[in-house]
Amino acid sequence: MKVKRLFQGVKGKKLKVYELGAVEIREKVVAGEFKVREIVDQLLARIAEYDTEIGAFVTVDTEGARLRAEELDAMVAKGETAGKLLGVPVAVKDNICVQDGLTTCASKMLDNFKPPYSARVVQRLLAEGAVIIGKTNLDEFAMGSSTENSALKQTRNPRNTGCVPGGSSGGSAAAVAAGFVPVALGSDTGGSIRQPASYCGVVGMKPTYGAVSRYGLVAFGSSLDQIGPFARNVEDAALVLEVISGSDAQDSTAATEKLKLSGSYPGELQGMKIGLPTEYFDTEGLSSQVKEAVLAGTERLREAGAELVEIHLPLIKYAVGTYYIIATAEASSNLSRFDGVHYGHRCEQPTDIIDMYSRSREEGFGAEVKRRIMLGNYVLSAGYYDAYYLRALKVRRKIADDFSRAFAEVDLIASPVAPTTAFKFGEKTADPLAMYLSDIYTISANLAGIPGISVPCGADAEGLPVGLQLLADNFKDDLLFKASAVLANVGIGVAF
Ligand code: GLN
């Protein structure tokens, strides 16, 4: 496998099946140019050839995907379907339930868990004619920034296999960059879609909190979690998001309206004001190459008609600390259901009920998950609740107010996605704090609930992709696609 240069043009040339986007696949299936079965077979063959090296998938549903493809082909032949994702193969992060297959969360705790229902997002994909190809690797329970916390396997970055793909949705980002699927789903609690998208050189989007139902997503930090799309171009990401968004009686935090996304983004930004927060560009630890590429990206936004202005988000420096109190508090509560009784691994021959709970959890969870549960229980404990958890909630409110003030002035905010490009395996595993800091630019969007996108804007000297992050006010998700299209509307290209 020979890794290609990022942005190596794909426009105008005859594309191979694995290079096609979701919109193109659907068009070709509708036009009768391809059978769904042919597309699925070609992608399965590519996965079989390369995924031993990349490790994007935890489970590949070869049989299920083929059967589904044939079912869709039969419906097409009878003129019974023309769904928005007709024949489009999708990979799903393995913390999102797909009925009857494994959903492991990359944890020993759930290594044989088969959910009895599919997540709402999966139901919506299927209703529009998508084919679920398989489930992708992640940091255990989505806790991490490199996918190295997976208890099951390692995932390599398709643009440089010596580097991590980012995380926690590293498997989904890698699957899209490698050309295993045109689109994939991830979840983002503090950056887990945007950061791996940036490291792997694909588009990744975290919608406004509530835009997408969390029904069937294994909860990490419920007030922060959102499911969103990965794709190799902006239109595909918008299409998938539109399909999965909308209200849900099973999730009381889901918004009542479906997102209205325009579907076509010509890349003109006249009249749009984009804020560059001083605090995001002066950060210690921001690589100069990343900064340069991001600023070059904003320059292209300006050339497309946007006005760039300097803004301030003074409280942003508290975001990482605030996040690690709130996210761990919520995680400690959410993960209490994995006790060997309600859900999950149960130890052999317990001596009594306490032994059963504690040994099941000791054996089932990895080190990072245990660290989060302990931190979370600490900040929620009677003696420290006011000093930590309650205070963090107040700071969270203030951070959201900072954004509201900014969005009174500007339409979008631009920043780096992460301080560096993809790092080498093992580089940060010994230092959890260094790992936590790779989310410094993404976390505040989850605290405020606002939408954010990561879109490739360049590469560093080693050819590793750099992502540009754009943030918008609540439910202005469409603006993110509109502006990103300037940077990635012709498709970014597969890694090899
Ligand atoms: N990297 C962050 C964490 O470890 C964010 C994870 C996520 O968004 N799921 O918590």
CSV table of C-alpha atoms and ligand atoms in Angstrom, one decimal, residues 93 142-145 167-168 187-193 220 323-324 327 372 436 439 443 446, ligand 1:
chain,number,residue,atom,x,y,z
A,93,LYS,CA,-18.7,3.4,15.7
A,142,ALA,CA,-15.1,6.6,23.8
A,143,MET,CA,-12.6,7.8,26.5
A,144,GLY,CA,-9.5,8.9,24.8
A,145,SER,CA,-7.9,10.8,21.9
A,167,GLY,CA,-9.8,9.3,18.9
A,168,SER,CA,-12.0,8.3,20.2
A,187,SER,CA,-19.7,10.1,18.6
A,188,ASP,CA,-18.3,13.3,20.0
A,189,THR,CA,-18.3,14.1,23.7
A,190,GLY,CA,-15.3,16.4,23.7
A,191,GLY,CA,-13.9,16.2,20.2
A,192,SER,CA,-14.0,12.5,19.3
A,193,ILE,CA,-15.3,13.2,15.8
A,220,PHE,CA,-20.5,8.5,28.2
A,323,TYR,CA,-14.9,19.2,30.9
A,324,TYR,CA,-12.9,16.7,32.8
A,327,ALA,CA,-17.6,14.3,31.7
A,372,ARG,CA,-12.6,8.4,34.9
A,436,TYR,CA,-6.3,15.4,27.5
A,439,ASP,CA,-8.8,18.3,22.9
A,443,ILE,CA,-14.1,20.5,24.1
A,446,ASN,CA,-19.6,20.3,23.7
B,1,GLN,N1,-10.8,12.8,24.2
B,1,GLN,C1,-11.9,13.3,25.0
B,1,GLN,C2,-12.0,12.3,26.2
B,1,GLN,O1,-11.2,11.5,26.3
B,1,GLN,C3,-13.2,13.3,24.2
B,1,GLN,C4,-13.7,12.0,24.0
B,1,GLN,C5,-15.0,12.0,23.2
B,1,GLN,O2,-15.3,13.0,22.6
B,1,GLN,N2,-15.7,10.9,23.2
B,1,GLN,O3,-12.9,12.4,27.0
